[in-house]
């Protein structure tokens, strides 16, 4: 069984429809789900800086689509890298994904999320914060929340807890998982923006914006008429993807 789904291609947009644009004076780089792969993030950021310099003057905007942690071995390093970028003074944005949601709740003592946190790669995240290998598997749910309360820096939890669910640039909307079709962005539920799959992925009608998202793994960039998915399964494929946008132009950068 493959670990990604190849979503069917849809018909191209009518020739007379204006393509979406972020504006000619801005250059956006949207980064897919990192999942604790600090090595891939560092490599991709290097590619982004080189690409940005080669393309000439424009305001760079860096957007992380969420799911910084879990599954990969270096979640703490990824979080600290993104925190530093957000605090660097440039236009760097990060969204909250479903893995951030679980991590925040667990780190704030919510024992109810621990079974899901276990299944979704929480062990690797806590090891990146100093938990000894093989201990996670024998800890009770209460042990885990108690350990996180004492060992995960509150600054990390507060940073992640303050992340927004969406951001937009020009005609593009950036979210982690997707949107509920037919609902204004201001009325969307966080649960949909962080977790939705089929109702969004299978929708073939237009949205008010071109939606750029992660969350649902595909073997390559999943470019459809109404959305662009850029989660290429970095934690196991070694392929971390960035989508570049300037004016109506699009391009991609990949590791691996």
Coordinates of N, CA and C in Angstrom, one line a residue:
X1 N 0.9 -1.2 0.0 CA 0.0 0.0 0.0 C 0.9 1.2 0.0
X2 N 0.6 2.2 -0.9 CA 1.4 3.4 -0.9 C 0.9 4.3 0.3
X3 N 1.8 5.2 0.7 CA 1.5 6.1 1.8 C 1.1 7.5 1.3
X4 N 0.8 7.7 0.1 CA 0.2 8.9 -0.4 C -0.9 8.6 -1.4
X5 N -1.8 9.5 -1.7 CA -2.8 9.3 -2.7 C -2.5 10.3 -3.8
X6 N -2.6 9.8 -5.0 CA -2.5 10.7 -6.2 C -3.9 11.2 -6.5
X7 N -4.1 12.5 -6.2 CA -5.5 13.1 -6.5 C -5.7 13.3 -8.0
X8 N -6.9 13.0 -8.5 CA -7.1 13.2 -9.9 C -6.9 14.6 -10.4
X9 N -6.3 14.8 -11.6 CA -6.2 16.1 -12.2 C -7.6 16.5 -12.7
X10 N -7.8 17.8 -12.6 CA -9.0 18.4 -13.1 C -8.8 19.3 -14.3
X11 N -9.8 19.6 -15.0 CA -9.7 20.4 -16.2 C -9.0 21.8 -15.9
X12 N -8.2 22.3 -16.8 CA -7.6 23.6 -16.7 C -8.6 24.7 -16.6
X13 N -8.3 25.8 -16.0 CA -9.2 26.9 -15.9 C -9.4 27.5 -17.2
X14 N -10.6 28.1 -17.5 CA -10.9 28.7 -18.7 C -9.8 29.7 -19.1
X15 N -9.5 29.8 -20.4 CA -8.4 30.7 -20.8 C -8.7 32.2 -20.5
X16 N -10.0 32.6 -20.4 CA -10.3 34.0 -20.2 C -10.4 34.3 -18.7
X17 N -10.1 33.4 -17.8 CA -10.1 33.7 -16.4 C -8.7 34.2 -16.0
X18 N -8.7 35.3 -15.3 CA -7.4 35.9 -14.8 C -6.8 34.9 -13.8
X19 N -5.5 34.6 -14.0 CA -4.8 33.7 -13.0 C -4.7 34.4 -11.7
X20 N -4.7 33.7 -10.6 CA -4.4 34.3 -9.3 C -3.1 34.9 -9.2
X21 N -2.9 36.0 -8.4 CA -1.7 36.7 -8.3 C -1.4 37.1 -6.8
X22 N -0.2 37.2 -6.4 CA 0.2 37.7 -5.1 C 0.7 39.1 -5.2
X23 N 0.7 39.6 -6.5 CA 1.3 41.0 -6.7 C 2.7 40.9 -7.2
X24 N 3.1 41.8 -8.1 CA 4.4 41.7 -8.7 C 5.5 42.1 -7.7
X25 N 5.2 42.9 -6.7 CA 6.2 43.4 -5.8 C 6.5 42.5 -4.6
X26 N 5.8 41.4 -4.6 CA 6.0 40.4 -3.5 C 6.4 39.1 -4.0
X27 N 7.2 38.4 -3.2 CA 7.7 37.0 -3.6 C 7.4 36.1 -2.4
X28 N 6.5 35.2 -2.6 CA 6.0 34.4 -1.5 C 6.7 33.0 -1.6
X29 N 7.1 32.4 -0.5 CA 7.6 31.0 -0.4 C 6.8 30.4 0.7
X30 N 5.9 29.4 0.3 CA 5.1 28.7 1.2 C 5.8 27.3 1.4
X31 N 6.0 26.9 2.7 CA 6.7 25.7 3.0 C 5.7 24.7 3.6
X32 N 5.8 23.4 3.0 CA 4.9 22.4 3.5 C 5.3 21.8 4.8
X33 N 4.6 20.7 5.2 CA 4.8 20.1 6.5 C 6.2 19.6 6.8
X34 N 6.9 20.1 7.8 CA 8.3 19.8 8.1 C 8.4 18.5 8.9
X35 N 7.5 18.4 9.9 CA 7.5 17.2 10.8 C 8.8 16.8 11.3
X36 N 9.5 17.8 12.0 CA 10.7 17.5 12.7 C 11.9 17.2 11.9
X37 N 11.9 17.5 10.6 CA 13.1 17.3 9.8 C 13.9 18.6 9.7
X38 N 14.6 18.9 10.7 CA 15.4 20.1 10.7 C 16.5 20.1 9.6
X39 N 17.0 18.9 9.3 CA 18.0 18.8 8.2 C 17.4 19.3 6.9
X40 N 16.2 18.8 6.6 CA 15.5 19.2 5.3 C 15.1 20.7 5.3
X41 N 14.7 21.2 6.5 CA 14.3 22.6 6.6 C 15.5 23.5 6.3
X42 N 16.7 23.2 6.9 CA 17.9 24.0 6.7 C 18.2 24.0 5.2
X43 N 18.2 22.8 4.6 CA 18.5 22.7 3.1 C 17.6 23.5 2.3
X44 N 16.3 23.4 2.6 CA 15.3 24.1 1.8 C 15.4 25.6 2.0
X45 N 15.7 26.1 3.2 CA 15.8 27.5 3.4 C 17.0 28.0 2.6
X46 N 18.1 27.3 2.6 CA 19.2 27.7 1.7 C 18.8 27.8 0.3
X47 N 18.0 26.9 -0.2 CA 17.6 27.0 -1.6 C 16.7 28.2 -1.8
X48 N 15.8 28.5 -0.8 CA 14.9 29.6 -0.9 C 15.8 30.9 -1.0
X49 N 16.7 31.1 -0.1 CA 17.5 32.3 -0.1 C 18.3 32.5 -1.4
X50 N 18.8 31.4 -2.0 CA 19.5 31.5 -3.3 C 18.5 31.8 -4.4
X51 N 17.4 31.2 -4.4 CA 16.4 31.5 -5.4 C 15.9 32.9 -5.3
X52 N 15.7 33.4 -4.1 CA 15.2 34.8 -3.9 C 16.2 35.8 -4.4
X53 N 17.5 35.6 -4.1 CA 18.5 36.5 -4.6 C 18.7 36.5 -6.1
X54 N 18.5 35.3 -6.7 CA 18.7 35.2 -8.1 C 17.5 35.9 -8.9
X55 N 16.4 36.0 -8.3 CA 15.2 36.6 -9.0 C 15.1 38.1 -8.9
X56 N 16.0 38.7 -8.2 CA 16.0 40.2 -8.2 C 15.1 40.8 -7.1
X57 N 15.1 42.1 -7.0 CA 14.4 42.7 -5.9 C 12.9 42.4 -5.8
X58 N 12.4 42.1 -4.7 CA 11.0 42.0 -4.3 C 10.9 41.7 -2.9
X59 N 9.8 42.0 -2.3 CA 9.6 41.8 -0.8 C 9.4 40.3 -0.6
X60 N 10.3 39.6 0.1 CA 10.1 38.2 0.4 C 9.1 37.9 1.5
X61 N 8.2 37.0 1.4 CA 7.3 36.5 2.4 C 7.4 35.0 2.6
X62 N 7.7 34.6 3.8 CA 7.9 33.2 4.1 C 6.7 32.7 4.9
X63 N 6.0 31.6 4.4 CA 4.8 31.1 5.1 C 5.0 29.6 5.4
X64 N 5.0 29.3 6.7 CA 5.0 27.9 7.1 C 3.6 27.4 7.2
X65 N 3.2 26.3 6.6 CA 1.8 25.8 6.6 C 1.5 25.0 7.8
X66 N 2.4 24.8 8.8 CA 2.0 24.1 10.0 C 2.6 22.7 10.0
X67 N 2.4 22.0 11.1 CA 2.9 20.6 11.3 C 4.4 20.7 11.3
X68 N 5.0 21.5 12.2 CA 6.4 21.6 12.4 C 7.0 20.4 13.0
X69 N 6.2 19.7 13.9 CA 6.7 18.7 14.8 C 6.0 17.3 14.6
X70 N 6.5 16.4 15.3 CA 6.1 15.0 15.4 C 6.7 14.2 14.2
X71 N 6.9 12.9 14.4 CA 7.4 12.0 13.4 C 8.9 12.1 13.1
X72 N 9.4 13.2 12.8 CA 10.8 13.4 12.5 C 11.6 13.5 13.8
X73 N 12.9 13.5 13.8 CA 13.7 13.4 15.0 C 14.1 14.7 15.6
X74 N 13.8 15.9 15.0 CA 14.3 17.1 15.4 C 13.3 18.2 15.6
X75 N 12.2 17.8 16.2 CA 11.0 18.8 16.3 C 11.4 20.1 17.1
X76 N 12.2 19.9 18.2 CA 12.6 21.1 19.0 C 13.4 22.0 18.1
X77 N 14.3 21.5 17.4 CA 15.2 22.3 16.5 C 14.4 23.1 15.5
X78 N 13.4 22.4 14.9 CA 12.5 23.0 13.9 C 11.7 24.2 14.5
X79 N 11.1 23.9 15.7 CA 10.4 25.0 16.3 C 11.3 26.2 16.6
X80 N 12.4 25.9 17.2 CA 13.4 27.0 17.5 C 13.8 27.8 16.3
X81 N 14.0 27.1 15.2 CA 14.4 27.7 13.9 C 13.3 28.6 13.4
X82 N 12.0 28.1 13.5 CA 10.9 29.0 13.0 C 10.7 30.1 13.9
X83 N 10.8 29.9 15.2 CA 10.6 31.0 16.2 C 11.7 32.1 15.9
X84 N 12.9 31.7 15.6 CA 13.9 32.7 15.3 C 13.6 33.5 14.0
X85 N 13.1 32.8 13.0 CA 12.8 33.4 11.7 C 11.6 34.4 11.9
X86 N 10.6 34.0 12.7 CA 9.4 34.9 12.9 C 9.9 36.1 13.7
X87 N 10.9 36.0 14.6 CA 11.3 37.1 15.3 C 12.5 37.9 14.7
X88 N 12.8 37.6 13.4 CA 13.9 38.2 12.7 C 13.6 39.6 12.2
X89 N 12.4 40.0 12.1 CA 12.0 41.3 11.6 C 11.5 41.2 10.1
X90 N 11.7 40.1 9.4 CA 11.1 40.0 8.1 C 9.7 39.5 8.2
X91 N 9.1 39.4 7.0 CA 7.7 39.0 6.9 C 7.7 37.4 6.9
X92 N 7.7 36.8 8.1 CA 7.7 35.4 8.2 C 6.4 35.0 9.0
X93 N 5.6 34.1 8.4 CA 4.4 33.7 9.1 C 4.4 32.2 9.2
X94 N 3.7 31.8 10.3 CA 3.6 30.3 10.5 C 2.1 30.1 11.0
X95 N 1.5 29.0 10.4 CA 0.2 28.6 10.7 C 0.2 27.5 11.7
X96 N -0.9 27.3 12.4 CA -1.1 26.2 13.3 C -1.7 25.0 12.6
X97 N -1.1 23.9 12.7 CA -1.6 22.7 12.1 C -2.2 21.8 13.1
X98 N -2.7 20.6 12.7 CA -3.3 19.7 13.7 C -2.3 19.1 14.6
X99 N -1.0 18.9 14.2 CA 0.0 18.4 15.1 C 0.4 19.5 16.2
X100 N 0.4 20.7 15.8 CA 0.6 21.8 16.8 C -0.6 21.8 17.8
X101 N -1.8 21.6 17.3 CA -3.0 21.6 18.2 C -2.8 20.5 19.3
X102 N -2.4 19.3 18.9 CA -2.2 18.2 19.8 C -1.1 18.5 20.8
X103 N 0.0 19.0 20.3 CA 1.2 19.3 21.1 C 0.9 20.3 22.2
X104 N 0.2 21.4 21.8 CA -0.2 22.5 22.7 C -1.1 21.9 23.8
X105 N -2.1 21.2 23.4 CA -3.0 20.7 24.4 C -2.3 19.7 25.4
X106 N -1.5 18.8 24.9 CA -0.7 17.9 25.7 C 0.2 18.7 26.7
X107 N 0.9 19.7 26.1 CA 1.9 20.4 26.9 C 1.2 21.3 28.0
X108 N -0.1 21.5 27.8 CA -0.9 22.3 28.8 C -1.7 21.4 29.7
X109 N -1.4 20.1 29.7 CA -2.0 19.2 30.6 C -3.2 18.5 30.3
X110 N -3.6 18.5 29.0 CA -4.9 17.9 28.6 C -4.6 16.4 28.3
X111 N -4.9 15.6 29.2 CA -4.7 14.1 29.1 C -5.5 13.5 28.0
X112 N -6.6 14.1 27.6 CA -7.5 13.5 26.6 C -6.9 13.3 25.2
X113 N -5.9 14.2 24.9 CA -5.3 14.1 23.6 C -4.1 13.1 23.5
X114 N -3.7 12.6 24.6 CA -2.5 11.8 24.6 C -2.6 10.5 23.7
X115 N -3.7 9.8 23.7 CA -3.8 8.6 22.8 C -3.5 9.0 21.4
X116 N -4.1 10.1 20.9 CA -3.9 10.6 19.5 C -2.4 11.1 19.4
X117 N -1.9 11.8 20.4 CA -0.5 12.3 20.3 C 0.4 11.1 20.2
X118 N 0.1 10.0 20.9 CA 1.0 8.8 20.8 C 1.0 8.3 19.3
X119 N -0.2 8.2 18.7 CA -0.3 7.6 17.4 C 0.3 8.5 16.3
X120 N 0.5 9.8 16.6 CA 0.9 10.7 15.5 C 2.3 11.2 15.7
X121 N 3.2 10.4 16.3 CA 4.6 10.8 16.3 C 5.0 11.6 17.5
X122 N 4.3 11.6 18.6 CA 4.7 12.4 19.8 C 5.9 11.9 20.4
X123 N 6.2 10.6 20.3 CA 7.4 10.0 20.9 C 8.7 10.7 20.4
X124 N 8.8 10.9 19.1 CA 10.0 11.5 18.5 C 10.1 13.0 19.0
X125 N 8.9 13.6 19.1 CA 9.0 15.0 19.6 C 9.5 15.1 21.0
X126 N 9.0 14.3 21.9 CA 9.5 14.4 23.3 C 11.0 14.0 23.4
X127 N 11.4 13.0 22.6 CA 12.8 12.7 22.6 C 13.7 13.9 22.2
X128 N 13.2 14.7 21.3 CA 13.9 15.9 20.9 C 14.0 16.9 22.0
X129 N 13.1 16.8 23.0 CA 13.1 17.7 24.2 C 13.9 17.0 25.3
X130 N 14.5 15.9 25.1 CA 15.3 15.3 26.2 C 14.8 14.0 26.8
X131 N 13.6 13.5 26.4 CA 13.1 12.2 27.0 C 14.0 11.1 26.5
X132 N 14.4 10.2 27.4 CA 15.3 9.1 27.0 C 14.5 8.2 26.0
X133 N 15.2 7.6 25.1 CA 14.6 6.7 24.1 C 14.0 5.5 24.8
X134 N 12.9 5.0 24.3 CA 12.2 3.8 24.8 C 11.4 4.1 26.1
X135 N 11.5 5.3 26.7 CA 10.7 5.5 27.9 C 9.3 5.9 27.5
X136 N 9.0 6.6 26.4 CA 7.7 7.0 26.1 C 6.7 5.8 26.0
X137 N 7.1 4.7 25.5 CA 6.2 3.6 25.3 C 5.7 3.0 26.6
X138 N 6.4 3.2 27.7 CA 6.0 2.6 29.0 C 5.4 3.7 29.9
X139 N 5.3 4.9 29.5 CA 4.7 6.0 30.3 C 3.2 5.9 30.2
X140 N 2.6 6.2 31.3 CA 1.1 6.4 31.3 C 0.8 7.7 30.6
X141 N -0.5 7.9 30.2 CA -0.9 9.2 29.7 C -0.6 10.3 30.7
X142 N -0.9 10.1 32.0 CA -0.6 11.1 33.0 C 0.9 11.4 33.1
X143 N 1.7 10.4 33.0 CA 3.2 10.6 33.0 C 3.6 11.5 31.9
X144 N 3.0 11.3 30.7 CA 3.4 12.1 29.5 C 3.1 13.6 29.8
X145 N 1.8 13.9 30.2 CA 1.5 15.3 30.4 C 2.3 15.9 31.5
X146 N 2.6 15.2 32.5 CA 3.4 15.7 33.6 C 4.8 16.0 33.1
X147 N 5.4 15.1 32.3 CA 6.7 15.3 31.8 C 6.7 16.5 30.9
X148 N 5.7 16.7 30.1 CA 5.7 17.9 29.2 C 5.5 19.2 30.0
X149 N 4.7 19.1 31.0 CA 4.6 20.3 31.8 C 5.9 20.8 32.4
X150 N 6.8 19.9 32.7 CA 8.0 20.2 33.4 C 9.2 20.3 32.4
X151 N 9.1 19.8 31.2 CA 10.3 19.8 30.3 C 10.1 20.6 29.0
X152 N 9.0 20.9 28.6 CA 8.8 21.6 27.3 C 8.7 23.1 27.7
X153 N 9.6 23.9 27.1 CA 9.6 25.4 27.5 C 8.3 26.0 27.2
X154 N 7.8 26.8 28.2 CA 6.5 27.5 28.0 C 6.6 28.5 26.9
X155 N 7.7 29.0 26.6 CA 7.8 29.9 25.5 C 7.5 29.2 24.2
X156 N 7.9 28.0 24.0 CA 7.5 27.2 22.8 C 6.0 27.0 22.7
X157 N 5.4 26.6 23.8 CA 4.0 26.3 23.9 C 3.2 27.6 23.6
X158 N 3.6 28.7 24.2 CA 2.9 30.0 24.0 C 3.1 30.5 22.5
X159 N 4.2 30.3 21.9 CA 4.5 30.7 20.5 C 3.5 29.9 19.6
X160 N 3.5 28.6 19.8 CA 2.6 27.7 19.0 C 1.2 28.0 19.2
X161 N 0.8 28.3 20.5 CA -0.6 28.5 20.8 C -1.1 29.8 20.2
X162 N -0.2 30.8 19.9 CA -0.7 32.0 19.3 C -0.7 32.0 17.8
X163 N -0.3 30.9 17.2 CA -0.3 30.9 15.7 C -1.7 31.0 15.1
X164 N -1.8 31.7 14.0 CA -3.1 31.8 13.4 C -3.5 30.5 12.5
X165 N -4.7 30.4 12.1 CA -5.2 29.3 11.3 C -5.0 29.6 9.8
X166 N -4.9 30.8 9.4 CA -4.8 31.1 8.0 C -4.2 32.5 7.8
X167 N -3.7 32.7 6.6 CA -3.2 34.0 6.2 C -3.4 34.1 4.7
X168 N -3.4 35.3 4.2 CA -3.6 35.5 2.7 C -2.6 36.5 2.2
X169 N -2.4 36.4 0.9 CA -1.5 37.3 0.2 C -2.2 37.4 -1.2
X170 N -2.6 38.6 -1.6 CA -3.3 38.8 -2.9 C -4.4 37.8 -3.1
X171 N -4.4 37.1 -4.1 CA -5.5 36.1 -4.5 C -5.3 34.8 -3.8
X172 N -4.3 34.6 -3.0 CA -4.0 33.3 -2.4 C -4.4 33.2 -0.9
X173 N -4.9 32.1 -0.5 CA -5.2 31.9 0.9 C -4.4 30.7 1.3
X174 N -3.7 30.8 2.5 CA -2.8 29.8 3.0 C -3.4 29.2 4.3
X175 N -3.6 27.9 4.3 CA -4.1 27.2 5.5 C -3.4 25.9 5.6
X176 N -3.5 25.3 6.8 CA -2.8 24.0 7.0 C -3.5 22.9 6.2
X177 N -4.8 22.6 6.5 CA -5.5 21.4 5.9 C -6.4 21.8 4.8
X178 N -7.1 22.9 4.8 CA -8.0 23.2 3.8 C -9.2 24.1 4.4
X179 N -10.2 24.2 3.7 CA -11.4 25.0 4.1 C -12.7 24.2 3.9
X180 N -13.7 24.6 4.6 CA -15.0 24.0 4.4 C -15.6 24.8 3.2
X181 N -15.9 24.1 2.0 CA -16.4 24.8 0.9 C -17.7 25.6 1.2
X182 N -17.8 26.8 0.6 CA -19.0 27.6 0.8 C -19.1 28.4 2.0
X183 N -18.1 28.3 2.9 CA -18.1 29.1 4.2 C -17.0 30.2 4.1
X184 N -17.4 31.4 4.4 CA -16.5 32.5 4.4 C -15.3 32.2 5.4
X185 N -14.1 32.7 5.0 CA -12.9 32.3 5.8 C -13.1 32.8 7.2
X186 N -13.7 33.9 7.5 CA -13.9 34.4 8.8 C -14.8 33.5 9.7
X187 N -15.6 32.7 9.0 CA -16.6 31.8 9.7 C -16.1 30.4 9.8
X188 N -14.9 30.1 9.2 CA -14.4 28.7 9.2 C -14.1 28.3 10.6
X189 N -14.3 27.0 10.9 CA -13.9 26.4 12.2 C -12.4 26.1 12.2
X190 N -11.8 26.3 13.3 CA -10.4 25.9 13.4 C -10.2 24.4 13.2
X191 N -11.2 23.6 13.6 CA -11.1 22.1 13.4 C -11.1 21.8 11.9
X192 N -11.8 22.5 11.0 CA -11.7 22.3 9.6 C -10.4 22.8 9.0
X193 N -10.0 24.0 9.4 CA -8.7 24.6 8.9 C -7.5 23.7 9.2
X194 N -7.6 23.0 10.3 CA -6.4 22.2 10.8 C -6.5 20.7 10.4
X195 N -7.8 20.2 10.1 CA -8.0 18.7 10.0 C -8.7 18.3 8.8
X196 N -9.4 19.1 8.1 CA -10.3 18.7 7.0 C -9.5 17.9 5.9
X197 N -10.2 17.0 5.3 CA -9.6 16.3 4.1 C -10.6 16.2 3.0
X198 N -11.4 15.1 3.0 CA -12.1 14.8 1.8 C -13.1 15.9 1.3
X199 N -13.9 16.5 2.2 CA -14.8 17.5 1.8 C -14.2 18.6 1.1
X200 N -12.9 18.9 1.5 CA -12.2 20.0 0.8 C -11.5 19.4 -0.5
X201 N -10.8 18.3 -0.3 CA -10.0 17.8 -1.4 C -10.8 17.4 -2.6
X202 N -12.0 16.9 -2.4 CA -12.9 16.4 -3.5 C -13.8 17.5 -4.1
X203 N -13.7 18.7 -3.5 CA -14.6 19.8 -4.0 C -14.0 20.3 -5.3
X204 N -14.8 20.4 -6.4 CA -14.3 20.8 -7.7 C -14.7 22.2 -8.0
X205 N -15.5 22.9 -7.3 CA -15.9 24.2 -7.6 C -14.8 25.2 -7.1
X206 N -15.0 26.5 -7.6 CA -14.0 27.5 -7.2 C -14.2 27.9 -5.7
X207 N -13.1 28.4 -5.2 CA -13.1 29.1 -3.9 C -12.9 30.6 -4.1
X208 N -13.2 31.4 -3.1 CA -12.9 32.8 -3.3 C -11.4 33.1 -3.5
X209 N -10.5 32.3 -3.0 CA -9.1 32.4 -3.2 C -8.6 31.1 -3.8
X210 N -7.4 31.1 -4.3 CA -6.6 29.9 -4.6 C -6.1 29.5 -3.3
X211 N -6.4 28.2 -2.9 CA -6.0 27.8 -1.5 C -4.7 27.0 -1.6
X212 N -3.7 27.3 -0.8 CA -2.5 26.6 -0.7 C -2.5 25.9 0.6
X213 N -2.2 24.6 0.6 CA -2.4 23.8 1.9 C -1.3 22.7 2.0
X214 N -1.2 22.2 3.2 CA -0.4 21.0 3.4 C -1.3 19.8 3.9
X215 N -0.9 19.1 4.9 CA -1.7 18.1 5.6 C -2.0 16.8 4.9
X216 N -2.4 16.9 3.6 CA -2.7 15.6 2.9 C -1.5 15.3 1.9
X217 N -0.9 14.2 2.2 CA 0.4 13.9 1.5 C 0.1 13.5 0.0
X218 N 0.9 14.0 -0.9 CA 0.9 13.5 -2.2 C 2.4 13.3 -2.7
X219 N 2.6 12.5 -3.7 CA 3.9 12.2 -4.2 C 4.7 13.4 -4.7
X220 N 3.9 14.4 -5.2 CA 4.5 15.6 -5.8 C 3.5 16.7 -5.5
X221 N 3.8 17.9 -5.9 CA 2.8 19.0 -5.7 C 1.5 18.7 -6.3
X222 N 0.4 18.8 -5.6 CA -0.9 18.5 -6.0 C -1.6 19.8 -6.5
X223 N -1.4 20.1 -7.7 CA -1.9 21.4 -8.3 C -3.3 21.2 -9.0
X224 N -4.3 21.8 -8.4 CA -5.7 21.6 -9.0 C -6.2 23.0 -9.4
X225 N -7.3 23.1 -10.0 CA -7.9 24.4 -10.4 C -8.2 25.3 -9.2
X226 N -8.5 24.7 -8.1 CA -9.0 25.6 -6.9 C -8.1 25.5 -5.7
X227 N -7.0 24.7 -5.8 CA -6.1 24.5 -4.6 C -4.8 23.9 -5.1
X228 N -3.8 24.1 -4.2 CA -2.4 23.5 -4.4 C -1.9 22.9 -3.1
X229 N -1.8 21.6 -3.1 CA -1.3 20.9 -1.9 C 0.2 20.7 -2.0
X230 N 1.0 21.0 -1.0 CA 2.4 20.9 -1.0 C 3.0 20.1 0.1
X231 N 2.2 19.2 0.7 CA 2.8 18.2 1.7 C 3.3 17.0 0.9
X232 N 4.6 16.9 0.8 CA 5.1 15.8 0.0 C 5.8 14.8 1.0
X233 N 5.3 14.7 2.2 CA 5.7 13.6 3.1 C 7.1 13.7 3.5
X234 N 7.6 14.8 3.9 CA 9.1 15.0 4.1 C 9.6 14.1 5.2
X235 N 8.9 13.8 6.2 CA 9.4 13.0 7.3 C 9.8 11.6 6.9
X236 N 9.2 11.1 5.8 CA 9.7 9.8 5.4 C 10.2 9.7 3.9
X237 N 9.8 10.7 3.1 CA 10.3 10.8 1.7 C 11.6 11.5 1.6
X238 N 11.9 12.4 2.5 CA 13.1 13.3 2.3 C 12.8 14.4 1.4
X239 N 11.6 14.6 1.0 CA 11.2 15.6 0.0 C 10.3 16.7 0.7
X240 N 11.0 17.8 1.1 CA 10.3 18.9 1.6 C 10.1 20.0 0.5
X241 N 8.9 20.5 0.4 CA 8.6 21.3 -0.7 C 8.2 22.7 -0.3
X242 N 8.7 23.7 -1.1 CA 8.3 25.1 -1.1 C 7.6 25.5 -2.4
X243 N 6.5 26.2 -2.3 CA 5.9 26.8 -3.5 C 6.3 28.3 -3.5
X244 N 6.9 28.7 -4.7 CA 7.2 30.1 -4.9 C 6.1 30.8 -5.7
X245 N 5.8 32.0 -5.3 CA 4.8 32.8 -6.0 C 5.3 34.2 -6.2
X246 N 5.1 34.8 -7.4 CA 5.3 36.2 -7.6 C 4.5 36.6 -8.8
X247 N 3.7 37.7 -8.6 CA 2.7 38.0 -9.6 C 1.8 36.8 -9.8
X248 N 1.6 36.4 -11.1 CA 0.8 35.2 -11.4 C 1.7 34.0 -11.6
X249 N 3.0 34.1 -11.4 CA 4.0 33.0 -11.7 C 4.0 32.1 -10.5
X250 N 4.3 30.8 -10.7 CA 4.4 29.8 -9.7 C 5.6 28.9 -10.0
X251 N 6.3 28.5 -9.0 CA 7.4 27.5 -9.2 C 7.6 26.7 -7.9
X252 N 8.3 25.7 -7.9 CA 8.5 24.9 -6.7 C 10.0 24.6 -6.5
X253 N 10.3 24.4 -5.2 CA 11.7 24.0 -4.8 C 11.5 22.8 -3.9
X254 N 12.4 21.8 -4.0 CA 12.3 20.6 -3.3 C 13.7 20.2 -2.8
X255 N 13.7 19.5 -1.6 CA 14.8 18.8 -1.2 C 14.7 17.3 -1.7
X256 N 15.8 16.6 -1.7 CA 15.7 15.2 -2.0 C 15.6 15.0 -3.5

